[in-house]
Tab-separated table of C-alpha atoms in Angstrom:
chain	number	residue	atom	x	y	z
A	1	ASP	CA	-0.102	0.242	0.029
A	2	TYR	CA	2.819	2.267	0.792
A	3	PRO	CA	3.156	5.290	-0.625
A	4	LYS	CA	0.331	5.531	-2.808
A	5	ALA	CA	-2.244	4.607	-0.472
A	6	ASP	CA	-0.685	7.053	2.174
A	7	ASN	CA	-0.460	9.852	-0.308
A	8	GLN	CA	-4.044	9.224	-1.952
A	9	PHE	CA	-5.408	9.049	1.437
A	10	VAL	CA	-3.739	12.665	2.668
A	11	ILE	CA	-4.842	14.186	-0.598
A	12	VAL	CA	-8.497	13.462	0.713
A	13	LEU	CA	-8.075	14.396	3.804
A	14	ARG	CA	-6.870	17.713	3.093
A	15	ARG	CA	-9.683	18.220	0.537
A	16	LEU	CA	-12.497	17.058	2.996
A	17	THR	CA	-11.192	18.855	6.265
A	18	ASN	CA	-9.250	21.772	7.456
A	19	LEU	CA	-6.721	19.687	9.090
A	20	ASP	CA	-3.130	20.732	8.587
A	21	ALA	CA	-1.773	17.501	7.260
A	22	TYR	CA	1.598	16.605	5.636
A	23	ASP	CA	1.370	16.998	1.791
A	24	ARG	CA	2.569	13.258	1.563
A	25	GLU	CA	3.312	10.266	3.761
A	26	HIS	CA	5.829	10.428	6.399
A	27	ALA	CA	7.409	7.000	7.467
A	28	MET	CA	8.785	7.133	10.892
A	29	ARG	CA	10.242	4.474	13.176
A	30	LEU	CA	8.688	3.783	16.752
A	31	ASP	CA	11.749	4.385	18.353
A	32	ASP	CA	12.226	7.454	16.801
A	33	PRO	CA	12.489	10.250	19.882
A	34	GLU	CA	10.242	12.680	17.236
A	35	LEU	CA	7.336	10.094	17.275
A	36	ARG	CA	5.293	12.276	19.643
A	37	ARG	CA	5.297	15.094	17.221
A	38	TYR	CA	2.784	12.987	15.163
A	39	PRO	CA	-0.570	12.982	16.685
A	40	PHE	CA	-1.754	10.025	14.236
A	41	LEU	CA	0.082	6.827	12.739
A	42	TYR	CA	-1.174	4.321	10.191
A	43	ILE	CA	0.569	0.823	10.852
A	44	LEU	CA	-0.328	-2.045	8.494
A	45	GLU	CA	0.411	-5.899	7.951
A	46	VAL	CA	1.111	-6.172	11.585
A	47	GLY	CA	0.701	-9.912	11.638
A	48	ARG	CA	4.359	-10.509	11.482
A	49	ILE	CA	5.208	-7.522	13.788
A	50	SER	CA	8.535	-8.104	15.998
A	51	LEU	CA	9.376	-5.128	17.984
A	52	SER	CA	12.397	-4.371	19.598
A	53	ASN	CA	12.575	-3.199	23.070
A	54	ASP	CA	13.003	0.584	21.989
A	55	GLU	CA	10.060	0.215	19.871
A	56	VAL	CA	8.206	-1.131	22.523
A	57	ARG	CA	8.640	1.569	24.959
A	58	GLY	CA	8.397	4.103	21.994
A	59	LEU	CA	4.922	2.989	21.205
A	60	ARG	CA	4.050	2.937	24.773
A	61	ASP	CA	5.332	6.190	25.518
A	62	TYR	CA	3.465	7.434	22.444
A	63	LEU	CA	0.141	6.089	23.148
A	64	LEU	CA	0.064	6.857	26.879
A	65	ALA	CA	1.370	10.373	25.813
A	66	GLY	CA	-2.066	11.166	23.752
A	67	GLY	CA	-0.936	9.465	20.542
A	68	PHE	CA	-3.364	7.519	18.075
A	69	VAL	CA	-2.700	4.562	16.154
A	70	PHE	CA	-4.599	3.128	13.133
A	71	VAL	CA	-3.980	-0.689	12.527
A	72	ASP	CA	-4.892	-2.056	9.153
A	73	ASP	CA	-4.417	-4.794	6.703
A	74	PHE	CA	-3.625	-8.203	8.839
A	75	TRP	CA	-5.690	-11.456	8.355
A	76	GLY	CA	-6.235	-14.364	10.134
A	77	ASP	CA	-5.994	-15.631	13.836
A	78	PRO	CA	-2.176	-16.756	13.394
A	79	GLU	CA	-1.757	-12.990	12.298
A	80	TRP	CA	-3.733	-11.634	14.996
A	81	TYR	CA	-2.094	-13.919	17.946
A	82	VAL	CA	1.323	-12.373	16.716
A	83	PHE	CA	-0.206	-8.557	16.730
A	84	GLU	CA	-1.890	-9.506	20.163
A	85	GLN	CA	1.236	-10.620	21.965
A	86	GLN	CA	3.120	-7.724	20.667
A	87	MET	CA	0.439	-5.374	22.119
A	88	ARG	CA	0.639	-7.410	25.406
A	89	GLU	CA	4.015	-5.944	25.643
A	90	VAL	CA	3.676	-2.361	24.706
A	91	LEU	CA	0.248	-2.033	27.235
A	92	PRO	CA	0.054	-5.147	29.275
A	93	GLU	CA	-2.324	-3.177	31.688
A	94	HIS	CA	-4.956	-2.372	28.849
A	95	ARG	CA	-7.092	-5.251	27.057
A	96	ILE	CA	-8.118	-5.120	23.303
A	97	VAL	CA	-12.119	-4.956	22.923
A	98	GLU	CA	-14.474	-5.358	20.315
A	99	MET	CA	-15.715	-1.796	18.832
A	100	SER	CA	-19.317	-1.188	17.996
A	101	LEU	CA	-20.746	1.242	15.476
A	102	ASP	CA	-22.154	3.494	18.647
A	103	HIS	CA	-18.651	4.746	19.416
A	104	PRO	CA	-17.858	8.422	18.706
A	105	VAL	CA	-15.183	6.985	16.412
A	106	PHE	CA	-17.905	6.298	13.919
A	107	LYS	CA	-19.916	9.478	14.181
A	108	VAL	CA	-17.182	12.270	14.417
A	109	PHE	CA	-17.238	13.228	11.129
A	110	TYR	CA	-19.199	11.034	9.342
A	111	GLU	CA	-21.624	8.650	10.622
A	112	ILE	CA	-20.714	5.304	9.540
A	113	ARG	CA	-23.666	2.889	9.927
A	114	GLU	CA	-22.047	-0.112	8.516
A	115	MET	CA	-18.863	-1.490	8.657
A	116	GLN	CA	-17.327	-3.019	5.178
A	117	GLN	CA	-14.327	-5.487	4.726
A	118	MET	CA	-12.259	-4.777	2.021
A	119	PRO	CA	-10.091	-7.589	0.590
A	120	SER	CA	-6.882	-6.830	-1.213
A	121	ILE	CA	-7.482	-5.547	-4.820
A	122	ASN	CA	-5.844	-8.953	-6.137
A	123	HIS	CA	-8.080	-10.864	-3.687
A	124	TRP	CA	-11.199	-8.918	-4.924
A	125	ARG	CA	-10.094	-9.252	-8.842
A	126	GLY	CA	-9.634	-13.192	-8.080
A	127	GLY	CA	-13.109	-13.372	-7.171
A	128	GLN	CA	-12.369	-13.500	-3.256
A	129	ARG	CA	-14.345	-11.480	-0.757
A	130	THR	CA	-11.713	-12.347	1.970
A	131	GLU	CA	-8.053	-12.911	2.145
A	132	CYS	CA	-8.611	-15.888	4.151
A	133	PRO	CA	-11.762	-18.390	4.047
A	134	GLY	CA	-14.112	-17.479	7.245
A	135	CYS	CA	-11.956	-14.106	8.077
A	136	GLU	CA	-14.911	-11.963	9.516
A	137	TYR	CA	-14.178	-8.023	9.915
A	138	ARG	CA	-13.631	-7.089	13.373
A	139	VAL	CA	-12.941	-3.382	14.746
A	140	ARG	CA	-11.094	-3.634	17.925
A	141	GLY	CA	-9.717	-0.768	20.483
A	142	ILE	CA	-7.115	-0.186	23.146
A	143	PHE	CA	-8.514	2.513	25.684
A	144	ASP	CA	-6.581	4.595	28.191
A	145	ASP	CA	-7.355	4.741	31.849
A	146	ASP	CA	-9.784	7.654	31.040
A	147	GLY	CA	-11.793	6.034	28.240
A	148	ARG	CA	-9.961	7.763	25.429
A	149	LEU	CA	-9.256	5.283	22.462
A	150	MET	CA	-5.881	5.003	21.630
A	151	MET	CA	-5.513	2.475	19.198
A	152	LEU	CA	-8.267	1.533	16.038
A	153	ILE	CA	-7.224	-2.015	15.042
A	154	ASN	CA	-8.950	-3.159	11.824
A	155	TRP	CA	-8.088	-6.890	11.476
A	156	ASN	CA	-9.505	-9.107	8.331
A	157	THR	CA	-9.643	-6.191	6.242
A	158	ASP	CA	-7.606	-3.944	3.955
A	159	ASN	CA	-8.493	-0.352	4.060
A	160	GLY	CA	-5.282	1.084	2.720
A	161	ASP	CA	-6.146	-0.949	-0.696
A	162	ALA	CA	-9.259	0.752	-0.742
A	163	TRP	CA	-7.347	4.126	-0.416
A	164	GLU	CA	-4.770	2.928	-2.907
A	165	TRP	CA	-6.782	1.955	-5.711
A	166	ALA	CA	-10.029	3.930	-5.343
A	167	GLU	CA	-9.826	5.476	-8.909
A	168	GLN	CA	-10.073	1.774	-10.060
A	169	PRO	CA	-13.540	1.084	-11.635
A	170	ASP	CA	-13.926	-2.628	-10.257
A	171	ILE	CA	-13.611	-1.674	-6.843
A	172	PRO	CA	-17.269	-1.094	-5.348
A	173	LEU	CA	-17.567	2.579	-4.115
A	174	LYS	CA	-19.193	1.230	-0.792
A	175	PHE	CA	-15.360	-0.157	0.139
A	176	THR	CA	-13.937	3.009	-0.840
A	177	THR	CA	-16.177	5.432	0.798
A	178	TYR	CA	-16.229	3.580	4.089
A	179	ALA	CA	-12.207	3.361	4.156
A	180	TYR	CA	-11.800	6.982	3.768
A	181	GLN	CA	-14.617	7.813	5.772
A	182	LEU	CA	-13.239	5.842	8.592
A	183	GLY	CA	-9.946	7.077	8.124
A	184	VAL	CA	-11.034	10.736	8.054
A	185	ASN	CA	-13.140	9.892	11.069
A	186	ALA	CA	-9.987	8.407	12.977
A	187	ILE	CA	-8.027	11.498	12.413
A	188	VAL	CA	-10.726	13.769	13.378
A	189	TYR	CA	-11.260	11.578	16.744
A	190	ALA	CA	-7.457	11.541	17.174
A	191	MET	CA	-7.307	15.319	17.011
A	192	SER	CA	-10.161	16.104	19.259
A	193	HIS	CA	-9.695	13.696	21.930
């Protein structure tokens, strides 16, 4: 997805909101001392994530200081278990919970009434509706002690491909609309909470 998805998302974000966003993607390491300068991170393909001690500390400090992470594009139980284990190291005192559409992140800018699972473009074009049989889309979150959503976790979907390939006529508008609306909502939520 990188960097096309990121760049296309930023273009749409700047058109739809008055947020002062970078003109393009800005990749960062989780152990970079400058990480806290950025209130929103997009992390994807975390199914094989393996954080160093410095990255665990950097991500933890970032989240507890008010940062927000949008996680995307990982599929199936094996990838979930890897990600979940890493998050237990980052935030052992905070649980990962199921999110429902009544949470403010789904209403803060756009009102999202239905979640849409987006397979990768290659799976979609191959006639598959998911990247693994039986994989249902789940939106989960991690909250701080005050109830602020710190991490929005999109499991069994690929919003980045919806951003990246939005101009392709064979990608249903419902996928790209949902992915852009969810991304915009997540950023507006992160900037206002």
